[in-house]
Amino acid sequence: MAAVILSATGISKSFGGLCAVDGVDFALEAGEIHALIGPNGAGKTTFVSLLSGRITPDRGQITLGGEEITRLPAHQRVREGIAYTFQITSIYPGLSVFDNVALAAQAHGAKDLHAAVQAALQRVNMADLAAQQAATLSYGHQRLLEVAMGLALKPRVLILDEPTQGLASGEIAGFVALVRSLVPETTVLLIEHNMDVVMDLAQRITVLNHGQVLARGTATEIRANRAVQAAYLGVEDAEG
Amino acid sequence: MAFGPYLLLALMEGLVKAAVLALTAVGLSLVFGVMRVVNVAHGAFFMLGAVLAYTVAQYIPGPAALGWLAALVIAPMIVAAIAAAADTLVLKRLNYDPEATIVATIGLLYILEQAALSFFGPDARPVEAPFTLRLQLPWFGFSGYKLFVILAAIAILLAVWWFMTRTRAGLVMRATQVDRQTARAFGIDVDRVYAGVFALGAALAAIAAVLLVPISQSHYLMGGDPLLLSFIVVIIGGLGSLRGTVVAALIIGISDGVISMFYSPTLAKIIATAAVAMVLVFRPQGLFGARA
Amino acid sequence: MKSVALHLGVLVLLVVAQFLLPSYHANNLSRILVLAVFAMGYNIAFGYSGLLSLGHALLFAAGMYGAGMLVHHAGTAALLALLIGTLAGGIMATLVGLLALRTAGVSFMIVTLMFAQVGFLTILYFNGVTGGDEGIALTAPERQFIGLDLTQDAPRFWVALVLFVIALAANLALVRSRFGRVMLAMRENEERSRMLGFNPYVVKLQILVISGLFSGAAGAAYALLFGYIGGSFASVQYSILPMLYVLLGGAATVLGPLLGAGLMFYLIDFASGLTSAYLMVVGAALVALVLFAPKGILGTIRERWLPWLP
């Protein structure tokens, strides 16, 4: 079994009496693609916000590569190697694509900025758009720019929060190939609603429900799990 | 005079200040609460009320009370009309962007001050009090008009409270404050509400000024202090909370009255301003606000 | 390299103007250059980084009083006083920033305004040392700057120009640097910047300190070049003026502060010839700018025609 790179032990967070994340244990293994799924309101976004340091937990412990980071502010966790791409596209609309990625590259301390930016843009097939203003990009390209910024940080762990939301089906196929090409150098934690993407990509899956871990295992195990079917997949099937 | 009576006098003077301040600050608070607009020109509306009060009183013949009463009605109406126009012509077109509106209201402040200087001149002018009753206490005499100012301020504040909580117009304003989009969806004309709130806020400042001028004179630069003190009061009371604003006005007005009677007014202002900046830095919800 | 050529061209124009213009205007030019340095400092905070301060008069006054009181009370050499005044602006910016940067947006504006007000009142309160409202006129011996007599028009212009050139070069270098990109990032999307690993509080503090150094240098130079320090320079109006210059010339452009300062100076000069109501001009300009040209002159030009303009 590979080494654990990012782990959470018994972390909890409530907002005004509502327990959004309730005593979750979680371990991310180096080099895997791990999917985090669960119905709306299950606490997925709160949970990854706790991992990335955007909010601090009420209880519990988070470690990165064996070192405790529970109280480390978000910007320092990024420097330690946890990159987070936003669920709602969050780029610098007024700056060029180059500057957007350059900010990530220079935050990581890249010596040759141009090379680092080009490398990140090439991975998402956007090298020819470097001079364009980010606000004028198509939505799909903005999502990819967001990923390119994450890559330019050269993270140990890349957290992708609903990356395929709003993408056309043609774009999704390319995106799946991109994420698969990131491992094993980078470890990927994927929050995703699109079950095809999850089943296709994830080596392991954790299911959250009401802020607690409902199940974890491989795609096959999760698919066969009765509790998951009841709480989640059944609902999803009914919708789809 | 012994210390006790001296303190009593200071407290009574402070209460007068607090009354005028509460009216002015409630206007500022209302505008911020409903529209989320920081109106830097609020002090200029106050000044305009005072200057117009003098002008109106000049043109009304007969007893002083008649001129003052006319000013109490006419000056706030003119100020309200100017404010409504400023809202429609400028603020609305800025989409109430917080930073742009501050810059614009700074511009408005300069325009109004300059207009007052040009039409009114640089001199401070008194307005005669509507009546001259003197209350003789054992230690000192106190102006009956000042007592009237306190009572009038209480009456007007109660009227504002009644208006905001018991009338349809007040309900519409509060609905707009809670959620502008939903209010629009329910058929509320948000543009008109905003113009009305901005006018009402300015009118309250003008009323406060008309109450004050028989005590203190009108001058084209008199808007600075009320602006600063109103800011202080609104911040300490919690931005947008009317009850907190009134309580804070009492505290600030009375302590300002007492401190400036015993110490240098400049020092009092330095301390008050620094203290309020610290409140904003460390307790942005105000001393009485509970919400984060 | 177009931009280097453009800036050199502007400098040549300034030098030529000094020789061609009659003394009255040449003197105005010195004043505009110093005010432009102040506005550049303001632009670094507001234009590039989105920090809308209403308290920059405090930073200008820190430089002005830092330098002016040293030469007046302690007989310090003018060059040293200028350097210390510059530092005073930076130190004051650090103090204000440490507290004010815990807030954002409207609160930040009000807090900076109040700190500046505290500074202004403090100057009035200690009028024994500061001269209060009346101010202090610096004497000719106090205004000898490394052998140059700053009471004379020509030396005064050259010192102002050199200061402006240094500020312009520093400003250009700053906005083309990696840190310049981070400044824009703060303005565009602070939360994103945090999640790229930048500490917004520290970055904004650094920005404010740089802005304070520019403002302090301008204030110190103003005291030495024009021989007067006074409380009015710490008043709200001197927080509003640099904002006005920047808005008029174009926020986040290197030459915008100079253009804005020059135009506004002559607009006020021209208006006060016609009427005493020059404040009306300032007020109307502010309202017109936010309504019709929020990007200012050079900002609009950059958007429409010259995207390379720094």
Tab-separated table of C-alpha atoms in Angstrom, chain B:
chain	number	residue	atom	x	y	z
B	1	MET	CA	-20.026	76.887	40.703
B	2	ALA	CA	-19.521	73.647	42.652
B	3	PHE	CA	-18.574	70.468	40.874
B	4	GLY	CA	-21.970	68.773	41.186
B	5	PRO	CA	-24.041	71.470	39.484
B	6	TYR	CA	-21.254	71.958	36.950
B	7	LEU	CA	-21.468	68.287	36.026
B	8	LEU	CA	-25.267	68.583	35.822
B	9	LEU	CA	-24.893	71.462	33.390
B	10	ALA	CA	-22.395	69.456	31.347
B	11	LEU	CA	-24.784	66.509	31.269
B	12	MET	CA	-27.684	68.692	30.140
B	13	GLU	CA	-25.596	70.289	27.401
B	14	GLY	CA	-24.481	66.792	26.427
B	15	LEU	CA	-28.081	65.656	26.208
B	16	VAL	CA	-28.853	68.461	23.749
B	17	LYS	CA	-25.885	67.402	21.634
B	18	ALA	CA	-26.991	63.793	21.842
B	19	ALA	CA	-30.499	64.694	20.671
B	20	VAL	CA	-29.286	66.533	17.567
B	21	LEU	CA	-26.700	63.867	16.908
B	22	ALA	CA	-29.220	61.034	17.188
B	23	LEU	CA	-31.420	62.611	14.516
B	24	THR	CA	-28.497	63.191	12.168
B	25	ALA	CA	-27.020	59.745	12.720
B	26	VAL	CA	-30.322	57.938	12.283
B	27	GLY	CA	-30.533	59.540	8.827
B	28	LEU	CA	-27.055	58.263	7.968
B	29	SER	CA	-27.817	54.852	9.428
B	30	LEU	CA	-31.064	54.550	7.498
B	31	VAL	CA	-29.307	55.263	4.210
B	32	PHE	CA	-26.554	52.795	4.988
B	33	GLY	CA	-28.951	50.155	6.287
B	34	VAL	CA	-31.364	50.138	3.369
B	35	MET	CA	-29.096	51.194	0.471
B	36	ARG	CA	-25.640	50.082	1.693
B	37	VAL	CA	-24.437	53.545	0.721
B	38	VAL	CA	-21.877	55.402	2.837
B	39	ASN	CA	-23.052	58.958	2.304
B	40	VAL	CA	-20.116	61.309	2.817
B	41	ALA	CA	-22.351	64.226	1.819
B	42	HIS	CA	-24.569	63.676	4.876
B	43	GLY	CA	-22.835	66.505	6.760
B	44	ALA	CA	-23.394	68.755	3.755
B	45	PHE	CA	-27.132	68.003	3.919
B	46	PHE	CA	-27.023	68.986	7.594
B	47	MET	CA	-25.248	72.222	6.729
B	48	LEU	CA	-27.695	72.900	3.919
B	49	GLY	CA	-30.583	72.518	6.344
B	50	ALA	CA	-29.041	75.115	8.649
B	51	VAL	CA	-28.222	77.571	5.889
B	52	LEU	CA	-31.679	77.230	4.356
B	53	ALA	CA	-33.235	77.712	7.788
B	54	TYR	CA	-31.498	81.055	8.048
B	55	THR	CA	-32.562	82.034	4.529
B	56	VAL	CA	-36.200	81.037	5.070
B	57	ALA	CA	-36.344	82.813	8.439
B	58	GLN	CA	-35.050	85.987	6.753
B	59	TYR	CA	-37.947	86.061	4.286
B	60	ILE	CA	-40.762	85.347	6.730
B	61	PRO	CA	-42.010	88.484	8.437
B	62	GLY	CA	-43.610	88.541	11.851
B	63	PRO	CA	-42.590	86.824	15.052
B	64	ALA	CA	-39.432	84.717	15.215
B	65	ALA	CA	-41.433	81.584	15.955
B	66	LEU	CA	-43.237	81.848	12.622
B	67	GLY	CA	-39.983	82.118	10.637
B	68	TRP	CA	-38.465	79.217	12.510
B	69	LEU	CA	-41.550	77.038	12.043
B	70	ALA	CA	-41.562	77.820	8.327
B	71	ALA	CA	-37.893	76.854	8.195
B	72	LEU	CA	-38.622	73.596	10.002
B	73	VAL	CA	-41.043	72.661	7.230
B	74	ILE	CA	-39.401	74.170	4.153
B	75	ALA	CA	-35.675	73.519	4.706
B	76	PRO	CA	-35.939	69.716	5.103
B	77	MET	CA	-38.225	69.544	2.060
B	78	ILE	CA	-35.721	71.368	-0.139
B	79	VAL	CA	-32.857	69.235	1.177
B	80	ALA	CA	-34.885	66.073	0.599
B	81	ALA	CA	-35.599	67.148	-2.987
B	82	ILE	CA	-31.886	67.790	-3.619
B	83	ALA	CA	-31.010	64.414	-2.137
B	84	ALA	CA	-33.612	62.590	-4.224
B	85	ALA	CA	-32.254	64.295	-7.340
B	86	ALA	CA	-28.680	63.352	-6.428
B	87	ASP	CA	-29.758	59.746	-5.956
B	88	THR	CA	-31.550	59.534	-9.271
B	89	LEU	CA	-28.976	61.461	-11.321
B	90	VAL	CA	-25.787	60.064	-9.828
B	91	LEU	CA	-25.981	57.192	-7.343
B	92	LYS	CA	-28.492	55.129	-9.281
B	93	ARG	CA	-26.342	55.357	-12.397
B	94	LEU	CA	-23.376	54.040	-10.425
B	95	ASN	CA	-25.453	50.950	-9.518
B	96	TYR	CA	-24.706	51.826	-5.886
B	97	ASP	CA	-21.194	50.406	-6.201
B	98	PRO	CA	-19.866	51.088	-2.673
B	99	GLU	CA	-16.561	52.646	-3.632
B	100	ALA	CA	-17.856	54.683	-6.552
B	101	THR	CA	-20.688	56.087	-4.405
B	102	ILE	CA	-18.217	57.235	-1.771
B	103	VAL	CA	-16.177	59.093	-4.382
B	104	ALA	CA	-19.361	60.566	-5.848
B	105	THR	CA	-20.710	61.709	-2.484
B	106	ILE	CA	-17.352	63.327	-1.712
B	107	GLY	CA	-17.833	65.243	-4.956
B	108	LEU	CA	-21.376	66.112	-3.916
B	109	LEU	CA	-20.068	67.369	-0.575
B	110	TYR	CA	-17.687	69.768	-2.317
B	111	ILE	CA	-20.389	70.983	-4.681
B	112	LEU	CA	-22.874	71.649	-1.871
B	113	GLU	CA	-20.336	73.383	0.357
B	114	GLN	CA	-19.205	75.598	-2.481
B	115	ALA	CA	-22.785	76.393	-3.447
B	116	ALA	CA	-23.537	77.392	0.146
B	117	LEU	CA	-20.441	79.585	0.233
B	118	SER	CA	-21.339	81.286	-3.031
B	119	PHE	CA	-24.982	81.972	-2.243
B	120	PHE	CA	-24.725	82.440	1.483
B	121	GLY	CA	-21.300	83.883	2.119
B	122	PRO	CA	-18.540	82.920	4.515
B	123	ASP	CA	-20.070	84.396	7.705
B	124	ALA	CA	-21.758	82.477	10.467
B	125	ARG	CA	-25.374	83.637	10.880
B	126	PRO	CA	-27.738	83.155	13.780
B	127	VAL	CA	-31.375	82.155	13.594
B	128	GLU	CA	-33.586	83.559	16.297
B	129	ALA	CA	-35.068	80.981	18.647
B	130	PRO	CA	-38.856	80.556	18.358
B	131	PHE	CA	-39.257	81.366	22.054
B	132	THR	CA	-37.043	82.584	24.872
B	133	LEU	CA	-38.000	80.806	28.006
B	134	ARG	CA	-35.417	80.467	30.708
B	135	LEU	CA	-35.594	77.767	33.352
B	136	GLN	CA	-34.033	78.976	36.572
B	137	LEU	CA	-32.438	76.140	38.497
B	138	PRO	CA	-30.932	76.775	41.956
B	139	TRP	CA	-27.401	76.964	40.502
B	140	PHE	CA	-27.771	78.160	36.914
B	141	GLY	CA	-30.296	79.081	34.307
B	142	PHE	CA	-30.994	76.759	31.413
B	143	SER	CA	-32.496	77.639	28.072
B	144	GLY	CA	-36.033	76.338	27.691
B	145	TYR	CA	-35.440	76.047	23.965
B	146	LYS	CA	-32.653	73.524	24.551
B	147	LEU	CA	-35.057	71.435	26.573
B	148	PHE	CA	-37.526	71.711	23.721
B	149	VAL	CA	-34.833	70.441	21.298
B	150	ILE	CA	-34.472	67.290	23.375
B	151	LEU	CA	-38.218	66.695	23.461
B	152	ALA	CA	-38.619	67.435	19.765
B	153	ALA	CA	-35.810	65.011	18.874
B	154	ILE	CA	-37.466	62.278	20.933
B	155	ALA	CA	-40.798	62.942	19.241
B	156	ILE	CA	-39.255	62.823	15.752
B	157	LEU	CA	-37.320	59.650	16.502
B	158	LEU	CA	-40.533	58.021	17.716
B	159	ALA	CA	-42.220	59.154	14.513
B	160	VAL	CA	-39.422	57.598	12.443
B	161	TRP	CA	-39.734	54.375	14.402
B	162	TRP	CA	-43.497	54.371	13.898
B	163	PHE	CA	-43.029	55.092	10.197
B	164	MET	CA	-40.533	52.273	9.715
B	165	THR	CA	-42.435	49.642	11.680
B	166	ARG	CA	-46.097	50.523	11.338
B	167	THR	CA	-46.636	51.980	7.876
B	168	ARG	CA	-46.680	50.370	4.473
B	169	ALA	CA	-43.911	52.642	3.186
B	170	GLY	CA	-41.721	51.617	6.110
B	171	LEU	CA	-42.451	47.959	5.474
B	172	VAL	CA	-41.469	48.389	1.826
B	173	MET	CA	-38.209	50.027	2.910
B	174	ARG	CA	-37.390	47.221	5.307
B	175	ALA	CA	-38.244	44.607	2.708
B	176	THR	CA	-35.851	46.303	0.296
B	177	GLN	CA	-33.185	46.339	2.981
B	178	VAL	CA	-33.448	42.592	3.512
B	179	ASP	CA	-33.321	41.612	-0.137
B	180	ARG	CA	-33.305	43.988	-3.063
B	181	GLN	CA	-33.871	41.296	-5.711
B	182	THR	CA	-36.808	39.696	-3.951
B	183	ALA	CA	-38.331	43.107	-3.271
B	184	ARG	CA	-38.145	43.826	-6.982
B	185	ALA	CA	-39.707	40.474	-7.761
B	186	PHE	CA	-42.629	41.361	-5.502
B	187	GLY	CA	-43.268	44.444	-7.553
B	188	ILE	CA	-41.591	47.000	-5.318
B	189	ASP	CA	-40.183	49.925	-7.276
B	190	VAL	CA	-36.686	49.738	-5.765
B	191	ASP	CA	-35.525	52.891	-7.552
B	192	ARG	CA	-38.270	54.911	-5.907
B	193	VAL	CA	-37.632	53.349	-2.510
B	194	TYR	CA	-33.945	54.235	-2.744
B	195	ALA	CA	-34.655	57.808	-3.780
B	196	GLY	CA	-37.159	58.039	-0.910
B	197	VAL	CA	-34.748	56.626	1.663
B	198	PHE	CA	-31.936	58.902	0.528
B	199	ALA	CA	-34.299	61.890	0.721
B	200	LEU	CA	-35.584	60.840	4.149
B	201	GLY	CA	-32.050	60.414	5.481
B	202	ALA	CA	-31.069	63.864	4.234
B	203	ALA	CA	-34.285	65.395	5.586
B	204	LEU	CA	-33.528	64.015	9.066
B	205	ALA	CA	-30.113	65.693	8.960
B	206	ALA	CA	-31.781	68.932	7.851
B	207	ILE	CA	-34.377	68.762	10.659
B	208	ALA	CA	-31.582	68.234	13.180
B	209	ALA	CA	-29.837	71.298	11.757
B	210	VAL	CA	-32.958	73.476	11.959
B	211	LEU	CA	-33.355	72.445	15.596
B	212	LEU	CA	-29.735	73.329	16.244
B	213	VAL	CA	-29.342	76.721	14.520
B	214	PRO	CA	-31.055	78.847	17.188
B	215	ILE	CA	-28.392	77.556	19.578
B	216	SER	CA	-25.340	77.454	17.398
B	217	GLN	CA	-25.570	79.584	14.175
B	218	SER	CA	-25.315	78.410	10.579
B	219	HIS	CA	-22.134	78.338	8.540
B	220	TYR	CA	-21.130	76.768	5.238
B	221	LEU	CA	-18.427	74.602	6.838
B	222	MET	CA	-20.531	73.405	9.776
B	223	GLY	CA	-21.144	69.979	8.213
B	224	GLY	CA	-17.773	68.459	9.113
B	225	ASP	CA	-18.365	67.763	12.786
B	226	PRO	CA	-21.849	66.269	12.447
B	227	LEU	CA	-20.550	64.042	9.653
B	228	LEU	CA	-17.658	62.738	11.702
B	229	LEU	CA	-19.750	62.301	14.853
B	230	SER	CA	-22.559	60.589	12.924
B	231	PHE	CA	-20.047	58.181	11.441
B	232	ILE	CA	-18.754	57.459	14.911
B	233	VAL	CA	-22.242	56.907	16.255
B	234	VAL	CA	-23.352	54.700	13.392
B	235	ILE	CA	-20.213	52.570	13.635
B	236	ILE	CA	-20.376	52.142	17.387
B	237	GLY	CA	-24.090	51.424	17.262
B	238	GLY	CA	-23.553	48.811	14.583
B	239	LEU	CA	-23.914	49.758	10.928
B	240	GLY	CA	-27.562	49.908	9.925
B	241	SER	CA	-29.125	49.269	13.347
B	242	LEU	CA	-31.485	52.106	14.347
B	243	ARG	CA	-31.744	51.200	18.014
B	244	GLY	CA	-27.965	50.872	18.363
B	245	THR	CA	-27.588	54.222	16.634
B	246	VAL	CA	-29.790	56.009	19.164
B	247	VAL	CA	-28.029	54.398	22.132
B	248	ALA	CA	-24.618	55.268	20.688
B	249	ALA	CA	-25.747	58.849	20.021
B	250	LEU	CA	-26.641	59.193	23.687
B	251	ILE	CA	-23.268	57.867	24.795
B	252	ILE	CA	-21.225	59.898	22.327
B	253	GLY	CA	-23.255	63.088	22.662
B	254	ILE	CA	-23.188	63.126	26.446
B	255	SER	CA	-19.545	62.118	26.771
B	256	ASP	CA	-18.586	64.651	24.087
B	257	GLY	CA	-20.476	67.311	26.031
B	258	VAL	CA	-18.880	66.357	29.324
B	259	ILE	CA	-15.342	65.813	27.990
B	260	SER	CA	-15.235	69.039	26.038
B	261	MET	CA	-16.421	70.951	29.100
B	262	PHE	CA	-13.495	69.674	31.145
B	263	TYR	CA	-10.824	69.081	28.494
B	264	SER	CA	-9.763	70.536	25.169
B	265	PRO	CA	-12.332	69.725	22.463
B	266	THR	CA	-9.488	68.843	20.068
B	267	LEU	CA	-8.141	66.231	22.461
B	268	ALA	CA	-11.662	64.864	22.944
B	269	LYS	CA	-12.024	64.520	19.200
B	270	ILE	CA	-8.638	62.822	18.821
B	271	ILE	CA	-9.516	60.246	21.450
B	272	ALA	CA	-13.022	59.631	20.113
B	273	THR	CA	-11.844	59.265	16.505
B	274	ALA	CA	-9.020	56.900	17.366
B	275	ALA	CA	-11.321	54.850	19.605
B	276	VAL	CA	-13.875	54.472	16.847
B	277	ALA	CA	-11.258	53.466	14.292
B	278	MET	CA	-10.223	50.758	16.735
B	279	VAL	CA	-13.828	49.607	17.109
B	280	LEU	CA	-14.034	49.227	13.326
B	281	VAL	CA	-10.762	47.317	13.235
B	282	PHE	CA	-11.391	44.932	16.102
B	283	ARG	CA	-15.192	44.777	16.391
B	284	PRO	CA	-16.614	45.603	12.970
B	285	GLN	CA	-20.165	44.669	14.003
B	286	GLY	CA	-20.184	47.620	16.437
B	287	LEU	CA	-20.299	47.529	20.206
B	288	PHE	CA	-23.972	46.599	20.321
B	289	GLY	CA	-24.380	44.566	17.149
B	290	ALA	CA	-24.454	40.812	17.600
B	291	ARG	CA	-24.137	39.724	13.999
B	292	ALA	CA	-20.669	39.127	12.588
